[in-house]
Tab-separated table of C-alpha atoms in Angstrom:
chain	number	residue	atom	x	y	z
A	1	MET	CA	104.030	180.837	129.361
A	2	THR	CA	102.422	180.618	126.070
A	3	ALA	CA	98.941	180.260	126.738
A	4	THR	CA	96.064	182.346	125.169
A	5	ILE	CA	93.679	183.869	127.864
A	6	SER	CA	90.102	183.001	126.844
A	7	LEU	CA	86.464	183.750	128.001
A	8	GLN	CA	83.642	180.900	128.359
A	9	LEU	CA	80.024	183.072	127.771
A	10	TYR	CA	78.182	181.168	130.120
A	11	THR	CA	80.079	183.771	132.679
A	12	VAL	CA	78.003	186.897	130.312
A	13	LYS	CA	74.480	184.878	129.570
A	14	GLU	CA	72.525	187.291	130.983
A	15	ALA	CA	74.251	190.363	128.920
A	16	LEU	CA	74.574	188.016	125.715
A	17	ALA	CA	70.908	187.194	125.657
A	18	ALA	CA	69.871	191.110	126.310
A	19	ASP	CA	72.338	192.478	123.153
A	20	PRO	CA	74.660	190.035	121.964
A	21	ASP	CA	76.747	192.163	119.684
A	22	ALA	CA	77.279	194.911	122.429
A	23	THR	CA	78.100	192.097	124.979
A	24	LEU	CA	80.838	190.568	122.556
A	25	GLY	CA	82.039	193.950	121.875
A	26	ARG	CA	82.549	194.734	125.483
A	27	ILE	CA	84.352	191.587	125.962
A	28	ALA	CA	87.034	192.615	122.961
A	29	ASP	CA	87.083	196.126	125.037
A	30	LEU	CA	88.586	194.229	128.136
A	31	GLY	CA	91.538	192.758	125.854
A	32	PHE	CA	90.239	189.584	125.141
A	33	THR	CA	90.674	188.113	121.767
A	34	ALA	CA	89.468	184.976	122.465
A	35	VAL	CA	86.144	183.198	123.392
A	36	GLU	CA	84.927	180.100	123.839
A	37	LEU	CA	81.240	179.742	123.260
A	38	TYR	CA	78.156	177.961	124.379
A	39	GLY	CA	74.968	177.921	123.825
A	40	LEU	CA	75.268	177.256	119.550
A	41	GLN	CA	71.986	176.932	118.707
A	42	GLU	CA	70.563	179.901	120.168
A	43	PHE	CA	73.945	182.879	119.496
A	44	GLY	CA	75.201	181.045	116.854
A	45	ASP	CA	73.700	183.657	113.924
A	46	ALA	CA	74.742	186.295	116.745
A	47	TYR	CA	78.321	185.004	116.771
A	48	ALA	CA	78.822	184.185	113.271
A	49	ALA	CA	77.778	188.026	112.791
A	50	GLY	CA	80.173	189.412	115.910
A	51	LEU	CA	83.008	187.800	116.284
A	52	ALA	CA	84.992	188.893	113.532
A	53	LYS	CA	83.550	192.152	113.966
A	54	HIS	CA	84.743	192.744	117.492
A	55	GLY	CA	88.057	190.770	117.075
A	56	LEU	CA	87.564	187.883	118.490
A	57	THR	CA	88.039	184.149	117.619
A	58	ALA	CA	86.068	180.614	119.409
A	59	PRO	CA	88.681	178.476	119.692
A	60	SER	CA	86.632	176.362	121.653
A	61	ALA	CA	82.864	175.375	122.804
A	62	HIS	CA	81.172	173.920	124.642
A	63	VAL	CA	78.782	171.235	122.882
A	64	PRO	CA	76.715	168.053	124.128
A	65	LEU	CA	78.633	165.188	123.096
A	66	ALA	CA	77.548	162.757	125.373
A	67	THR	CA	74.040	163.231	124.556
A	68	GLY	CA	73.489	165.403	121.583
A	69	GLU	CA	73.484	164.658	117.667
A	70	LEU	CA	76.656	164.760	117.397
A	71	GLU	CA	76.880	166.340	113.186
A	72	GLU	CA	74.394	168.709	114.579
A	73	SER	CA	76.904	169.673	116.552
A	74	PHE	CA	79.972	169.620	114.569
A	75	ASP	CA	78.031	171.836	111.898
A	76	LEU	CA	77.704	174.650	114.159
A	77	ALA	CA	80.785	174.622	115.869
A	78	GLU	CA	82.556	174.749	112.021
A	79	ARG	CA	80.726	177.212	111.089
A	80	LEU	CA	81.824	179.338	113.733
A	81	GLY	CA	85.994	178.239	113.198
A	82	VAL	CA	85.893	176.324	116.203
A	83	LYS	CA	88.581	173.905	116.941
A	84	THR	CA	87.768	172.288	119.820
A	85	VAL	CA	84.312	170.786	120.485
A	86	ILE	CA	84.004	170.672	124.282
A	87	GLU	CA	81.487	168.327	126.806
A	88	SER	CA	80.944	170.647	128.916
A	89	PHE	CA	78.735	168.771	131.726
A	90	THR	CA	77.734	164.871	132.435
A	91	PRO	CA	75.110	163.992	135.781
A	92	PRO	CA	77.340	163.770	138.741
A	93	THR	CA	75.840	160.315	139.428
A	94	LEU	CA	77.717	159.032	136.478
A	95	TRP	CA	80.673	159.259	137.827
A	96	GLU	CA	79.369	156.674	140.705
A	97	SER	CA	79.943	153.822	138.178
A	98	ALA	CA	83.176	152.881	136.239
A	99	GLU	CA	80.456	150.962	133.605
A	100	ASN	CA	78.729	154.620	132.713
A	101	ILE	CA	82.077	156.705	132.627
A	102	ALA	CA	83.804	153.180	130.094
A	103	ARG	CA	80.558	154.312	127.796
A	104	LEU	CA	81.354	158.410	128.416
A	105	ALA	CA	84.870	157.264	127.232
A	106	ASP	CA	83.342	154.967	124.583
A	107	ARG	CA	80.808	157.737	123.584
A	108	LEU	CA	83.949	160.614	123.101
A	109	ASN	CA	86.269	158.574	121.292
A	110	SER	CA	83.689	157.686	118.879
A	111	ALA	CA	83.104	161.275	118.162
A	112	VAL	CA	87.660	161.902	117.555
A	113	GLU	CA	87.190	160.358	113.996
A	114	PRO	CA	84.411	162.731	112.518
A	115	ALA	CA	85.713	165.803	114.904
A	116	ALA	CA	88.809	165.714	112.279
A	117	ALA	CA	87.644	164.847	109.841
A	118	ARG	CA	86.184	168.558	110.141
A	119	GLY	CA	89.315	170.120	111.538
A	120	MET	CA	88.408	169.746	115.128
A	121	ARG	CA	89.392	167.253	118.436
A	122	VAL	CA	87.092	166.626	121.552
A	123	GLY	CA	87.402	167.613	124.607
A	124	TYR	CA	85.727	167.221	127.945
A	125	HIS	CA	85.111	169.665	131.065
A	126	ASN	CA	84.263	168.626	134.492
A	127	HIS	CA	82.812	169.652	137.787
A	128	ASP	CA	83.197	168.389	141.126
A	129	GLY	CA	81.070	164.922	140.450
A	130	GLU	CA	84.061	163.659	138.676
A	131	ILE	CA	85.981	164.705	140.793
A	132	ARG	CA	83.911	163.544	143.940
A	133	ASN	CA	83.272	159.967	143.243
A	134	HIS	CA	86.284	157.469	143.352
A	135	VAL	CA	86.240	154.374	141.095
A	136	GLU	CA	89.511	151.821	140.771
A	137	GLY	CA	90.723	153.636	143.791
A	138	VAL	CA	91.251	156.615	141.837
A	139	THR	CA	88.915	160.427	141.326
A	140	GLY	CA	86.217	159.465	138.442
A	141	LEU	CA	88.031	162.006	136.371
A	142	ASP	CA	91.879	160.412	136.160
A	143	HIS	CA	89.864	156.899	135.639
A	144	PHE	CA	88.109	158.266	132.741
A	145	ALA	CA	90.949	159.695	131.278
A	146	SER	CA	92.970	156.699	131.003
A	147	LEU	CA	90.214	155.486	128.872
A	148	LEU	CA	90.243	158.238	126.395
A	149	ASP	CA	91.365	157.655	122.823
A	150	PRO	CA	94.783	160.204	123.309
A	151	ALA	CA	93.279	163.114	120.716
A	152	VAL	CA	91.212	163.920	123.227
A	153	VAL	CA	91.953	166.447	125.809
A	154	LEU	CA	90.782	167.723	129.546
A	155	GLU	CA	89.344	171.168	129.781
A	156	VAL	CA	90.107	171.424	133.610
A	157	ASP	CA	88.042	173.436	135.986
A	158	ALA	CA	89.828	174.323	138.263
A	159	TYR	CA	87.502	175.994	141.055
A	160	TRP	CA	85.527	172.150	140.369
A	161	VAL	CA	88.556	170.556	141.345
A	162	ALA	CA	89.299	171.730	144.542
A	163	ALA	CA	85.487	172.197	145.773
A	164	GLY	CA	85.519	167.861	145.021
A	165	GLY	CA	88.265	167.575	147.428
A	166	GLU	CA	91.228	166.821	145.655
A	167	ASP	CA	94.518	168.966	145.473
A	168	LEU	CA	94.400	170.902	142.072
A	169	VAL	CA	98.187	171.069	141.311
A	170	GLU	CA	98.818	166.959	141.870
A	171	PHE	CA	95.633	166.643	140.045
A	172	LEU	CA	97.679	169.275	136.782
A	173	THR	CA	100.871	167.742	137.337
A	174	ARG	CA	99.416	164.184	136.293
A	175	ASN	CA	97.784	165.065	133.593
A	176	ALA	CA	99.538	167.623	132.432
A	177	ASP	CA	100.087	165.858	128.807
A	178	ARG	CA	96.135	165.693	128.311
A	179	VAL	CA	95.007	169.044	129.825
A	180	LYS	CA	95.293	171.893	127.233
A	181	PHE	CA	92.477	173.746	129.057
A	182	ILE	CA	92.387	175.402	132.144
A	183	HIS	CA	88.901	176.952	133.803
A	184	VAL	CA	90.220	179.643	135.685
A	185	LYS	CA	88.309	180.642	138.725
A	186	ASP	CA	88.527	181.552	142.337
A	187	GLY	CA	86.596	181.191	145.707
A	188	SER	CA	86.875	181.105	149.206
A	189	LEU	CA	85.932	177.055	149.404
A	190	THR	CA	84.433	177.374	152.721
A	191	GLY	CA	80.407	178.725	153.552
A	192	ASP	CA	77.606	177.949	151.801
A	193	LEU	CA	79.632	176.902	148.638
A	194	PRO	CA	78.770	175.614	145.563
A	195	ASN	CA	80.106	172.271	146.354
A	196	GLN	CA	77.256	171.409	148.943
A	197	VAL	CA	74.357	171.045	146.901
A	198	PRO	CA	74.497	167.903	145.340
A	199	ALA	CA	77.571	167.517	143.185
A	200	GLY	CA	77.710	168.368	139.662
A	201	HIS	CA	74.348	171.045	139.739
A	202	ILE	CA	75.733	173.507	140.463
A	203	SER	CA	74.918	177.444	139.373
A	204	LEU	CA	73.367	175.512	136.221
A	205	GLU	CA	70.295	174.456	138.722
A	206	GLN	CA	70.149	176.733	141.428
A	207	PRO	CA	71.860	179.995	141.252
A	208	GLU	CA	70.528	181.475	143.840
A	209	HIS	CA	71.336	178.871	146.904
A	210	LEU	CA	75.377	179.178	145.666
A	211	SER	CA	77.593	181.778	146.813
A	212	SER	CA	79.740	183.743	144.613
A	213	GLN	CA	82.722	182.832	143.053
A	214	LEU	CA	85.640	185.156	143.322
A	215	PRO	CA	88.484	186.661	140.060
A	216	ALA	CA	91.125	184.879	139.641
A	217	GLY	CA	93.974	185.176	142.284
A	218	GLN	CA	91.283	185.969	145.392
A	219	GLY	CA	90.450	182.952	147.107
A	220	VAL	CA	92.250	180.138	148.122
A	221	VAL	CA	92.149	177.912	144.422
A	222	PRO	CA	96.149	177.717	143.934
A	223	LEU	CA	95.364	179.057	139.945
A	224	ALA	CA	99.223	180.321	139.732
A	225	ALA	CA	100.820	176.931	140.543
A	226	GLY	CA	98.351	174.968	139.042
A	227	LEU	CA	98.962	176.755	135.504
A	228	ASP	CA	102.463	176.533	136.066
A	229	ALA	CA	101.803	173.038	136.082
A	230	VAL	CA	100.803	172.288	132.671
A	231	PRO	CA	103.851	173.541	131.078
A	232	ASP	CA	102.074	172.834	127.270
A	233	LEU	CA	98.692	174.394	128.199
A	234	GLU	CA	97.005	176.296	125.391
A	235	PHE	CA	94.148	178.268	126.687
A	236	ALA	CA	93.774	179.754	130.643
A	237	VAL	CA	89.983	180.589	130.137
A	238	VAL	CA	88.186	182.797	132.510
A	239	GLU	CA	85.047	181.803	133.741
A	240	PHE	CA	82.250	182.461	136.627
A	241	ASP	CA	79.174	180.136	137.400
A	242	VAL	CA	78.233	182.908	140.158
A	243	TYR	CA	79.210	186.117	140.752
A	244	SER	CA	77.359	189.083	142.651
A	245	GLY	CA	80.339	192.134	142.026
A	246	ASP	CA	80.330	194.156	138.681
A	247	LEU	CA	80.262	191.079	136.530
A	248	PHE	CA	82.545	192.724	133.760
A	249	ALA	CA	84.782	194.297	136.545
A	250	GLY	CA	85.476	190.714	137.693
A	251	ILE	CA	86.492	189.217	134.267
A	252	ALA	CA	89.084	192.339	133.903
A	253	GLU	CA	90.762	191.790	137.103
A	254	ALA	CA	90.607	187.695	136.457
A	255	ARG	CA	92.182	188.727	133.078
A	256	GLN	CA	94.653	190.472	134.459
A	257	PHE	CA	95.576	187.998	136.963
A	258	LEU	CA	96.482	185.980	133.727
A	259	VAL	CA	97.994	189.186	131.942
A	260	GLU	CA	99.909	189.378	135.073
A	261	ARG	CA	101.615	185.552	134.944
A	262	GLY	CA	102.907	186.445	130.973
A	263	LEU	CA	99.437	185.242	129.266
A	264	ARG	CA	97.961	187.058	126.279
């Protein structure tokens, strides 16, 4: 597999807020050469100063495509050399209705051309609401994918697909042509799980109610088989929403899981 290992910087949000330069340096010291950005308005200047300094590139970034001002997001991303701009979160209630899903697909499809004019492409990242809710006899995310412009890519969060009750490998297999990024995270999927809060509300809102996720390969999410199901995968993105152990040690363990599978 030739996919590149990346790290979603939401994972280190507290460290990034405290000292962005030192945090980027520590990520590089773990062996990462690519990161996925978040918070471009908040950290844009720090990213601009620190990425090249620490030998990091930012091929992708999470930006508000569904509700934000597109040109502003594109300006921020283009400045940092981002090539794929990805919508990272939509309300779980949106996925209860085929009409709402169609409107979201139209919104992302309308972003394809202006993004391409800047040398970028558009993507979408899921949580569990897109999986738990079914329309037209399929998961909301499957239905959504069927409505997207071929240029729009998927960033599949493996943990949230599994937590949403779907077979990860089957999901990735049937969407393999569109999946270019996988968020690599693991967990037990038992007990007081993130998927037991309202669908999609995850740690973005209530981290104190969620149990810790695990480094890749240490839980029950079939990550190795999932990665194998997407032969044209471009990026395997390490991420934790919640982690109770030594965070940077957990990141290193997750990266090693990917290195052992031939990713770099």
